[in-house]
mmCIF file of C-alpha atoms and ligand atoms in Angstrom:
data_model
loop_
_atom_site.group_PDB
_atom_site.id
_atom_site.type_symbol
_atom_site.label_atom_id
_atom_site.label_comp_id
_atom_site.label_asym_id
_atom_site.label_seq_id
_atom_site.Cartn_x
_atom_site.Cartn_y
_atom_site.Cartn_z
ATOM 1 C CA MET A 97 -9.336 -19.649 2.461
ATOM 2 C CA LEU A 98 -7.758 -23.041 2.963
ATOM 3 C CA ARG A 99 -4.686 -21.425 4.495
ATOM 4 C CA ILE A 100 -6.877 -19.450 6.931
ATOM 5 C CA CYS A 101 -8.787 -22.626 7.810
ATOM 6 C CA LEU A 102 -5.531 -24.470 8.550
ATOM 7 C CA ALA A 103 -4.152 -21.640 10.658
ATOM 8 C CA ARG A 104 -7.401 -21.131 12.591
ATOM 9 C CA ARG A 105 -7.668 -24.807 13.381
ATOM 10 C CA GLY A 106 -4.010 -24.757 14.348
ATOM 11 C CA ALA A 107 -4.727 -21.992 16.845
ATOM 12 C CA ASP A 108 -7.872 -23.724 18.223
ATOM 13 C CA ASP A 109 -6.045 -26.971 18.703
ATOM 14 C CA ARG A 110 -3.096 -25.300 20.322
ATOM 15 C CA LYS A 111 -5.502 -24.247 23.080
ATOM 16 C CA ASN A 112 -6.840 -27.793 23.450
ATOM 17 C CA PHE A 113 -3.653 -29.838 23.064
ATOM 18 C CA LYS A 114 -0.842 -28.081 24.861
ATOM 19 C CA ASP A 115 1.509 -31.077 24.560
ATOM 20 C CA VAL A 116 1.828 -31.088 20.780
ATOM 21 C CA LYS A 117 5.479 -30.816 19.829
ATOM 22 C CA GLY A 118 6.975 -29.118 16.778
ATOM 23 C CA GLY A 119 5.072 -26.654 14.617
ATOM 24 C CA LEU A 120 1.352 -26.059 14.663
ATOM 25 C CA PRO A 121 -0.671 -29.063 15.820
ATOM 26 C CA ARG A 122 -1.953 -31.493 13.273
ATOM 27 C CA VAL A 123 -5.545 -30.454 13.029
ATOM 28 C CA SER A 124 -7.425 -30.958 9.884
ATOM 29 C CA PHE A 125 -8.814 -34.065 8.381
ATOM 30 C CA ARG A 126 -9.602 -33.745 4.743
ATOM 31 C CA GLU A 127 -13.248 -34.657 5.277
ATOM 32 C CA GLU A 128 -13.681 -32.154 8.082
ATOM 33 C CA MET A 129 -12.066 -29.365 6.117
ATOM 34 C CA ALA A 130 -14.011 -30.266 3.016
ATOM 35 C CA GLY A 131 -17.196 -29.948 5.085
ATOM 36 C CA GLU A 132 -16.178 -26.642 6.611
ATOM 37 C CA LEU A 133 -15.146 -25.131 3.324
ATOM 38 C CA LYS A 134 -18.124 -26.727 1.552
ATOM 39 C CA THR A 135 -15.988 -28.342 -1.100
ATOM 40 C CA SER A 136 -14.712 -31.783 -2.106
ATOM 41 C CA ARG A 137 -11.756 -33.730 -0.694
ATOM 42 C CA THR A 138 -10.059 -33.514 -4.105
ATOM 43 C CA THR A 139 -10.322 -29.721 -4.067
ATOM 44 C CA ILE A 140 -8.784 -29.672 -0.580
ATOM 45 C CA TRP A 141 -5.933 -31.864 -1.808
ATOM 46 C CA LYS A 142 -5.336 -29.581 -4.796
ATOM 47 C CA GLY A 143 -5.435 -26.548 -2.475
ATOM 48 C CA ILE A 144 -2.799 -28.107 -0.219
ATOM 49 C CA LYS A 145 -0.572 -28.795 -3.245
ATOM 50 C CA SER A 146 -0.949 -25.208 -4.364
ATOM 51 C CA LEU A 147 -0.092 -23.883 -0.868
ATOM 52 C CA GLN A 148 3.030 -26.055 -0.876
ATOM 53 C CA LYS A 149 3.958 -24.743 -4.312
ATOM 54 C CA SER A 150 3.600 -21.188 -2.971
ATOM 55 C CA GLY A 151 6.141 -21.872 -0.227
ATOM 56 C CA TYR A 152 3.944 -22.960 2.699
ATOM 57 C CA THR A 153 5.198 -26.041 4.511
ATOM 58 C CA VAL A 154 2.170 -28.288 5.025
ATOM 59 C CA GLU A 155 2.708 -31.769 6.332
ATOM 60 C CA GLY A 156 0.087 -34.322 5.356
ATOM 61 C CA SER A 157 -0.762 -37.775 6.623
ATOM 62 C CA PRO A 158 -3.672 -39.847 5.273
ATOM 63 C CA ARG A 159 -4.568 -40.995 8.786
ATOM 64 C CA LEU A 160 -3.982 -37.850 10.844
ATOM 65 C CA GLY A 161 -4.710 -34.950 8.519
ATOM 66 C CA TYR A 162 -2.775 -31.814 7.647
ATOM 67 C CA ARG A 163 -0.536 -29.545 9.645
ATOM 68 C CA LEU A 164 0.682 -26.086 8.697
ATOM 69 C CA LEU A 165 4.335 -26.043 9.728
ATOM 70 C CA GLN A 166 5.695 -22.867 8.229
ATOM 71 C CA ILE A 167 4.432 -19.758 6.499
ATOM 72 C CA PRO A 168 6.800 -18.217 3.933
ATOM 73 C CA ASP A 169 7.827 -14.592 4.487
ATOM 74 C CA LEU A 170 6.146 -13.588 1.265
ATOM 75 C CA LEU A 171 3.747 -10.701 1.065
ATOM 76 C CA TYR A 172 0.733 -12.689 -0.133
ATOM 77 C CA PRO A 173 -2.648 -10.923 0.216
ATOM 78 C CA ALA A 174 -3.874 -13.470 2.799
ATOM 79 C CA GLU A 175 -0.751 -12.882 4.902
ATOM 80 C CA LEU A 176 -0.515 -9.127 4.495
ATOM 81 C CA SER A 177 -4.168 -8.476 5.239
ATOM 82 C CA GLU A 178 -4.240 -10.597 8.393
ATOM 83 C CA GLY A 179 -5.094 -8.380 11.382
ATOM 84 C CA LEU A 180 -4.659 -5.201 9.354
ATOM 85 C CA GLN A 181 -7.948 -3.523 10.343
ATOM 86 C CA THR A 182 -7.532 -0.602 7.997
ATOM 87 C CA GLU A 183 -10.458 1.482 6.778
ATOM 88 C CA ILE A 184 -9.216 2.564 3.348
ATOM 89 C CA ILE A 185 -5.877 1.048 2.403
ATOM 90 C CA ALA A 186 -6.013 -2.696 1.686
ATOM 91 C CA LYS A 187 -9.236 -2.868 3.675
ATOM 92 C CA SER A 188 -9.923 -6.261 2.106
ATOM 93 C CA PRO A 189 -7.506 -8.911 0.742
ATOM 94 C CA ALA A 190 -9.071 -8.419 -2.702
ATOM 95 C CA LEU A 191 -7.485 -4.955 -2.833
ATOM 96 C CA ILE A 192 -3.986 -6.453 -2.578
ATOM 97 C CA HIS A 193 -2.344 -7.634 -5.805
ATOM 98 C CA HIS A 194 0.756 -9.710 -5.238
ATOM 99 C CA PHE A 195 3.386 -10.505 -7.858
ATOM 100 C CA LEU A 196 6.552 -12.522 -7.624
ATOM 101 C CA GLN A 197 8.059 -10.249 -10.260
ATOM 102 C CA VAL A 198 6.965 -7.049 -12.003
ATOM 103 C CA ASP A 199 8.741 -4.277 -13.861
ATOM 104 C CA SER A 200 7.616 -1.681 -11.327
ATOM 105 C CA THR A 201 4.769 -1.813 -8.805
ATOM 106 C CA ASN A 202 3.980 1.831 -9.656
ATOM 107 C CA ASN A 203 3.616 0.914 -13.351
ATOM 108 C CA ARG A 204 1.462 -2.099 -12.571
ATOM 109 C CA LEU A 205 -0.785 -0.095 -10.272
ATOM 110 C CA LYS A 206 -1.139 2.595 -12.932
ATOM 111 C CA LEU A 207 -2.664 -0.020 -15.256
ATOM 112 C CA LEU A 208 -5.121 -1.014 -12.529
ATOM 113 C CA ALA A 209 -5.922 2.647 -11.776
ATOM 114 C CA GLU A 210 -6.725 3.250 -15.438
ATOM 115 C CA GLU A 211 -9.116 0.287 -15.300
ATOM 116 C CA GLY A 212 -10.903 1.981 -12.382
ATOM 117 C CA ALA A 213 -9.325 0.207 -9.402
ATOM 118 C CA PRO A 214 -10.645 1.662 -6.132
ATOM 119 C CA GLU A 215 -8.765 3.817 -3.678
ATOM 120 C CA GLY A 216 -6.684 1.726 -1.297
ATOM 121 C CA THR A 217 -5.611 -0.800 -3.944
ATOM 122 C CA VAL A 218 -2.100 -2.094 -3.271
ATOM 123 C CA VAL A 219 0.385 -3.725 -5.636
ATOM 124 C CA VAL A 220 3.195 -5.569 -3.917
ATOM 125 C CA ALA A 221 6.043 -7.463 -5.544
ATOM 126 C CA GLU A 222 8.798 -9.713 -4.322
ATOM 127 C CA GLU A 223 11.066 -8.351 -7.057
ATOM 128 C CA GLN A 224 11.047 -5.434 -9.502
ATOM 129 C CA THR A 225 12.999 -5.646 -12.724
ATOM 130 C CA SER A 226 12.752 -1.899 -13.508
ATOM 131 C CA GLY A 227 12.074 -0.284 -10.152
ATOM 132 C CA LYS A 228 11.800 3.490 -10.518
ATOM 133 C CA GLY A 229 13.366 6.063 -8.220
ATOM 134 C CA ARG A 230 12.897 9.822 -8.042
ATOM 135 C CA LEU A 231 14.378 12.129 -10.690
ATOM 136 C CA GLY A 232 14.411 9.382 -13.330
ATOM 137 C CA ARG A 233 16.760 7.132 -11.373
ATOM 138 C CA SER A 234 16.345 3.404 -11.051
ATOM 139 C CA TRP A 235 15.596 1.594 -7.806
ATOM 140 C CA VAL A 236 17.397 -1.678 -7.163
ATOM 141 C CA SER A 237 14.753 -4.155 -5.981
ATOM 142 C CA PRO A 238 16.061 -7.730 -5.665
ATOM 143 C CA ARG A 239 13.795 -10.631 -4.779
ATOM 144 C CA GLY A 240 12.769 -10.862 -1.130
ATOM 145 C CA LYS A 241 15.261 -8.191 -0.072
ATOM 146 C CA GLY A 242 12.847 -5.361 0.412
ATOM 147 C CA ILE A 243 9.285 -4.235 0.756
ATOM 148 C CA TRP A 244 8.400 -2.952 -2.683
ATOM 149 C CA PHE A 245 4.837 -1.770 -2.934
ATOM 150 C CA SER A 246 2.550 0.922 -4.316
ATOM 151 C CA ILE A 247 -0.765 2.266 -3.081
ATOM 152 C CA LEU A 248 -3.537 3.984 -5.012
ATOM 153 C CA PHE A 249 -5.209 7.117 -3.610
ATOM 154 C CA ARG A 250 -8.103 9.104 -5.024
ATOM 155 C CA PRO A 251 -8.484 12.076 -2.660
ATOM 156 C CA SER A 252 -10.846 14.937 -3.561
ATOM 157 C CA LYS A 253 -8.223 17.584 -3.003
ATOM 158 C CA PRO A 254 -6.863 20.571 -4.913
ATOM 159 C CA LEU A 255 -3.470 20.031 -6.552
ATOM 160 C CA GLU A 256 -1.816 22.465 -4.117
ATOM 161 C CA ASP A 257 -2.414 19.966 -1.294
ATOM 162 C CA ILE A 258 -0.349 17.221 -2.913
ATOM 163 C CA SER A 259 2.999 18.153 -1.344
ATOM 164 C CA VAL A 260 1.592 17.611 2.140
ATOM 165 C CA PHE A 261 0.393 14.233 0.931
ATOM 166 C CA THR A 262 3.954 13.187 0.054
ATOM 167 C CA LEU A 263 5.064 14.211 3.559
ATOM 168 C CA LEU A 264 2.437 12.075 5.253
ATOM 169 C CA ILE A 265 3.672 8.940 3.518
ATOM 170 C CA ALA A 266 7.158 9.479 4.942
ATOM 171 C CA VAL A 267 5.669 10.022 8.406
ATOM 172 C CA ALA A 268 3.828 6.698 8.122
ATOM 173 C CA VAL A 269 7.008 4.797 7.228
ATOM 174 C CA ALA A 270 9.078 6.490 9.955
ATOM 175 C CA ARG A 271 6.403 5.722 12.556
ATOM 176 C CA ALA A 272 6.133 2.104 11.454
ATOM 177 C CA ILE A 273 9.901 1.620 11.798
ATOM 178 C CA LYS A 274 9.816 3.281 15.233
ATOM 179 C CA LYS A 275 6.955 1.020 16.374
ATOM 180 C CA LYS A 276 8.622 -2.180 15.230
ATOM 181 C CA LEU A 277 12.166 -1.167 16.205
ATOM 182 C CA PRO A 278 12.008 1.484 18.932
ATOM 183 C CA GLN A 279 15.783 1.393 19.410
ATOM 184 C CA ILE A 280 16.396 2.497 15.813
ATOM 185 C CA ASP A 281 16.357 6.176 14.981
ATOM 186 C CA ALA A 282 14.728 6.557 11.579
ATOM 187 C CA GLY A 283 14.451 10.169 10.442
ATOM 188 C CA ILE A 284 12.885 11.945 7.475
ATOM 189 C CA LYS A 285 15.107 13.936 5.164
ATOM 190 C CA TRP A 286 13.034 16.526 3.305
ATOM 191 C CA PRO A 287 10.847 15.807 1.548
ATOM 192 C CA ASN A 288 10.431 12.091 2.100
ATOM 193 C CA ASP A 289 13.588 9.992 2.239
ATOM 194 C CA ILE A 290 13.950 7.838 5.344
ATOM 195 C CA LEU A 291 17.448 7.656 6.771
ATOM 196 C CA ILE A 292 19.005 5.674 9.588
ATOM 197 C CA GLN A 293 22.387 6.917 10.857
ATOM 198 C CA GLY A 294 22.723 9.069 7.748
ATOM 199 C CA ARG A 295 22.078 6.209 5.304
ATOM 200 C CA LYS A 296 18.989 5.870 3.150
ATOM 201 C CA VAL A 297 16.764 2.932 4.044
ATOM 202 C CA CYS A 298 13.594 3.920 2.208
ATOM 203 C CA GLY A 299 12.617 5.978 -0.816
ATOM 204 C CA ILE A 300 9.161 7.145 -1.823
ATOM 205 C CA LEU A 301 8.004 7.934 -5.336
ATOM 206 C CA THR A 302 4.621 9.590 -5.810
ATOM 207 C CA GLU A 303 3.185 9.853 -9.311
ATOM 208 C CA LEU A 304 -0.115 11.425 -10.223
ATOM 209 C CA LYS A 305 -2.621 11.834 -12.979
ATOM 210 C CA ALA A 306 -4.368 15.183 -13.112
ATOM 211 C CA GLU A 307 -5.844 17.594 -15.580
ATOM 212 C CA ALA A 308 -6.067 21.376 -15.141
ATOM 213 C CA ASP A 309 -6.772 21.508 -11.414
ATOM 214 C CA ARG A 310 -8.545 18.167 -11.147
ATOM 215 C CA LEU A 311 -6.724 15.243 -9.586
ATOM 216 C CA HIS A 312 -7.559 11.798 -10.961
ATOM 217 C CA TYR A 313 -5.344 9.667 -8.763
ATOM 218 C CA LEU A 314 -2.073 9.433 -6.886
ATOM 219 C CA ILE A 315 0.191 6.420 -6.838
ATOM 220 C CA THR A 316 2.706 6.215 -4.047
ATOM 221 C CA GLY A 317 5.498 3.685 -4.346
ATOM 222 C CA ILE A 318 7.516 2.748 -1.308
ATOM 223 C CA GLY A 319 10.858 0.997 -1.477
ATOM 224 C CA LEU A 320 12.086 -0.130 1.933
ATOM 225 C CA ASN A 321 15.403 -1.972 1.957
ATOM 226 C CA PHE A 322 14.667 -4.750 4.387
ATOM 227 C CA ASN A 323 16.790 -7.882 4.195
ATOM 228 C CA SER A 324 19.581 -6.423 2.045
ATOM 229 C CA VAL A 325 23.201 -6.952 2.993
ATOM 230 C CA ARG A 326 25.904 -4.540 1.751
ATOM 231 C CA ALA A 327 26.657 -6.638 -1.327
ATOM 232 C CA ASP A 328 23.039 -6.304 -2.470
ATOM 233 C CA PHE A 329 23.572 -2.596 -3.142
ATOM 234 C CA PRO A 330 25.389 -1.404 -6.245
ATOM 235 C CA PRO A 331 28.957 -0.218 -5.410
ATOM 236 C CA GLU A 332 28.026 3.461 -5.728
ATOM 237 C CA LEU A 333 25.332 3.059 -3.041
ATOM 238 C CA GLN A 334 27.183 0.866 -0.567
ATOM 239 C CA LYS A 335 28.236 3.811 1.597
ATOM 240 C CA THR A 336 24.959 5.706 1.452
ATOM 241 C CA ALA A 337 22.298 2.970 1.594
ATOM 242 C CA THR A 338 21.279 0.679 4.406
ATOM 243 C CA SER A 339 18.606 -1.858 5.299
ATOM 244 C CA ILE A 340 16.498 -2.778 8.304
ATOM 245 C CA PHE A 341 18.457 -6.046 8.620
ATOM 246 C CA LEU A 342 21.795 -4.216 8.713
ATOM 247 C CA GLU A 343 20.551 -1.631 11.205
ATOM 248 C CA ASN A 344 19.053 -4.345 13.371
ATOM 249 C CA ASN A 345 22.546 -5.848 13.786
ATOM 250 C CA GLY A 346 21.822 -8.694 11.411
ATOM 251 C CA HIS A 347 18.735 -9.903 13.272
ATOM 252 C CA PRO A 348 16.018 -10.857 10.788
ATOM 253 C CA LEU A 349 12.508 -9.432 11.103
ATOM 254 C CA SER A 350 9.239 -10.265 9.409
ATOM 255 C CA ARG A 351 8.587 -8.303 6.210
ATOM 256 C CA LYS A 352 4.896 -9.037 6.546
ATOM 257 C CA GLU A 353 4.717 -7.376 9.962
ATOM 258 C CA MET A 354 6.608 -4.291 8.866
ATOM 259 C CA ALA A 355 4.592 -3.944 5.650
ATOM 260 C CA GLY A 356 1.374 -4.336 7.648
ATOM 261 C CA GLN A 357 2.465 -1.671 10.132
ATOM 262 C CA ILE A 358 3.286 0.756 7.307
ATOM 263 C CA LEU A 359 -0.164 0.214 5.800
ATOM 264 C CA ARG A 360 -1.834 0.740 9.180
ATOM 265 C CA GLU A 361 0.084 3.961 9.877
ATOM 266 C CA MET A 362 -0.619 5.211 6.386
ATOM 267 C CA ASP A 363 -4.311 4.470 6.685
ATOM 268 C CA SER A 364 -4.535 6.438 9.904
ATOM 269 C CA ILE A 365 -2.547 9.485 8.704
ATOM 270 C CA TYR A 366 -4.265 9.494 5.313
ATOM 271 C CA ARG A 367 -7.612 9.804 7.124
ATOM 272 C CA LYS A 368 -6.210 12.879 8.925
ATOM 273 C CA TYR A 369 -5.312 14.275 5.510
ATOM 274 C CA LEU A 370 -8.843 13.706 4.226
ATOM 275 C CA ASN A 371 -10.126 15.515 7.347
ATOM 276 C CA ASN A 372 -7.882 18.510 6.517
ATOM 277 C CA GLU A 373 -5.741 17.989 9.618
ATOM 278 C CA THR A 374 -2.764 19.557 7.859
ATOM 279 C CA GLU A 375 -1.262 21.123 10.993
ATOM 280 C CA GLU A 376 -1.215 17.749 12.727
ATOM 281 C CA ILE A 377 0.518 16.122 9.735
ATOM 282 C CA LEU A 378 3.112 18.894 9.564
ATOM 283 C CA SER A 379 3.863 18.572 13.244
ATOM 284 C CA LEU A 380 4.226 14.779 12.915
ATOM 285 C CA TRP A 381 6.603 15.356 10.004
ATOM 286 C CA LYS A 382 8.597 17.863 12.063
ATOM 287 C CA ALA A 383 8.783 15.424 14.977
ATOM 288 C CA HIS A 384 10.469 12.843 12.732
ATOM 289 C CA ASN A 385 12.526 15.133 10.455
ATOM 290 C CA ILE A 386 16.316 15.380 10.412
ATOM 291 C CA THR A 387 16.565 18.361 8.052
ATOM 292 C CA LEU A 388 15.352 21.406 9.989
ATOM 293 C CA GLY A 389 18.002 23.318 11.867
ATOM 294 C CA LYS A 390 20.822 22.048 9.644
ATOM 295 C CA LYS A 391 22.999 23.844 7.125
ATOM 296 C CA ILE A 392 22.183 22.249 3.778
ATOM 297 C CA THR A 393 22.657 22.628 0.053
ATOM 298 C CA ILE A 394 19.607 22.070 -2.085
ATOM 299 C CA LYS A 395 19.653 21.459 -5.812
ATOM 300 C CA SER A 396 16.503 22.426 -7.670
ATOM 301 C CA LEU A 397 15.857 22.478 -11.419
ATOM 302 C CA ARG A 398 17.092 26.056 -11.630
ATOM 303 C CA GLU A 399 19.852 26.404 -9.041
ATOM 304 C CA SER A 400 21.810 25.166 -6.057
ATOM 305 C CA PHE A 401 21.349 27.066 -2.823
ATOM 306 C CA THR A 402 23.076 26.769 0.544
ATOM 307 C CA GLY A 403 21.658 27.925 3.843
ATOM 308 C CA LYS A 404 20.010 26.826 7.043
ATOM 309 C CA ALA A 405 16.780 24.811 6.746
ATOM 310 C CA VAL A 406 14.464 26.677 9.084
ATOM 311 C CA ASP A 407 10.924 25.457 8.453
ATOM 312 C CA ILE A 408 8.373 23.887 6.146
ATOM 313 C CA ASP A 409 5.218 25.800 5.260
ATOM 314 C CA ARG A 410 1.650 24.497 5.066
ATOM 315 C CA TYR A 411 2.275 23.283 1.513
ATOM 316 C CA GLY A 412 5.280 21.216 2.595
ATOM 317 C CA ALA A 413 7.744 23.617 0.924
ATOM 318 C CA LEU A 414 11.165 23.897 2.574
ATOM 319 C CA ILE A 415 12.155 27.345 3.870
ATOM 320 C CA ILE A 416 15.891 28.015 3.821
ATOM 321 C CA ALA A 417 17.597 31.046 5.332
ATOM 322 C CA GLY A 418 20.537 32.204 3.199
ATOM 323 C CA PRO A 419 23.823 33.594 4.620
ATOM 324 C CA GLY A 420 22.407 37.143 4.638
ATOM 325 C CA GLY A 421 19.254 36.006 6.474
ATOM 326 C CA ASP A 422 17.110 36.172 3.323
ATOM 327 C CA LYS A 423 14.542 33.349 3.233
ATOM 328 C CA ARG A 424 13.946 31.191 0.183
ATOM 329 C CA ARG A 425 11.141 28.706 -0.419
ATOM 330 C CA PHE A 426 11.657 25.407 -2.265
ATOM 331 C CA VAL A 427 8.701 23.269 -3.327
ATOM 332 C CA ALA A 428 10.880 20.650 -5.001
ATOM 333 C CA GLY A 429 14.534 19.722 -5.111
ATOM 334 C CA GLU A 430 17.098 17.443 -3.634
ATOM 335 C CA ILE A 431 19.240 18.066 -0.599
ATOM 336 C CA ILE A 432 22.700 17.143 -1.789
ATOM 337 C CA SER A 433 24.645 17.895 1.375
HETATM 338 C C1 BTN B 172 13.528 7.334 -4.461
HETATM 339 O O1 BTN B 172 14.238 7.530 -5.459
HETATM 340 O O2 BTN B 172 13.925 7.668 -3.345
HETATM 341 C C2 BTN B 172 12.178 6.692 -4.608
HETATM 342 C C3 BTN B 172 12.259 5.204 -4.703
HETATM 343 C C4 BTN B 172 10.915 4.535 -4.784
HETATM 344 C C5 BTN B 172 11.020 3.039 -5.015
HETATM 345 C C6 BTN B 172 9.691 2.348 -4.941
HETATM 346 S S1 BTN B 172 9.833 0.603 -4.889
HETATM 347 C C7 BTN B 172 8.126 0.423 -5.116
HETATM 348 C C8 BTN B 172 7.709 1.471 -6.112
HETATM 349 N N1 BTN B 172 7.840 0.991 -7.476
HETATM 350 C C9 BTN B 172 8.761 1.654 -8.154
HETATM 351 O O3 BTN B 172 9.081 1.424 -9.325
HETATM 352 N N2 BTN B 172 9.322 2.587 -7.366
HETATM 353 C C10 BTN B 172 8.712 2.616 -6.061
#
């Protein structure tokens, strides 16, 4: 609240005092802010201290007031929710849970889901100590280097519609990257890896709780390598992984803006999903995919199969034409080459 008050007053004063140099203008006297926020001067002072402890640079002068100089690139709820205008996902800051460190945002969100957290709840962390990847792998998630977050969904849908759901998440991430960095070609490798120039920049892990044919909830975890440099990846991934920073020729970008764009895209495509606009989602996926039309080898639980990826069906399954023209359908698996 205090942070919003400082920023708003900064913006108002910028309009009035165009000649202020360096940072946001000095705007807020403790008394004035205390009045506006209906609290005491001591509470304002404590709030300022706590903002500073959280990484905000606030300059204070007993005579002139406070000035917000710098906002940290941390994914705090107040920052992430600013200007989001989503209808379901993170529709209020209270739905965003931020942690400096967690084992895994998926695990943490699962605890909240079990306690009855509403659809659209988001857990975001600066660092994960046991980030989880697909197929039981781990996901390297160093502090501040990526966008590591998970979102809770509670759609009233039959279990057979879940595969399309996993596709829509990848579409949202690919679209967000395209919007923020139009010059970068981010493509979806079936089912939902995001690659740039053949290297993986983002992985998506969807976990669910269901019984018989009733879905309780879905948790989708997104790991987008953002600020990582080559040395941040383990040696075995250095040739196959990349980050937004690396692909943007070493020019830094705001994590908050990218995370916000992903949430916005996801909110909009998820609403299509709820409206049964499956065809539209499949065609968006196809527009961003880099798998169809290629000769690939897929490894499923039972076998490896090589052929040409020709289509995906309405359930998101991959259709592969074998050397003899015979078509095979894969609902799960990993494309290994
Ligand atoms: C993959 O293997 O491609 C999926 C990686 C998913 C990683 C993300 S990071 C945020 C969320 N929390 C986790 O523990 N995993 C997912």
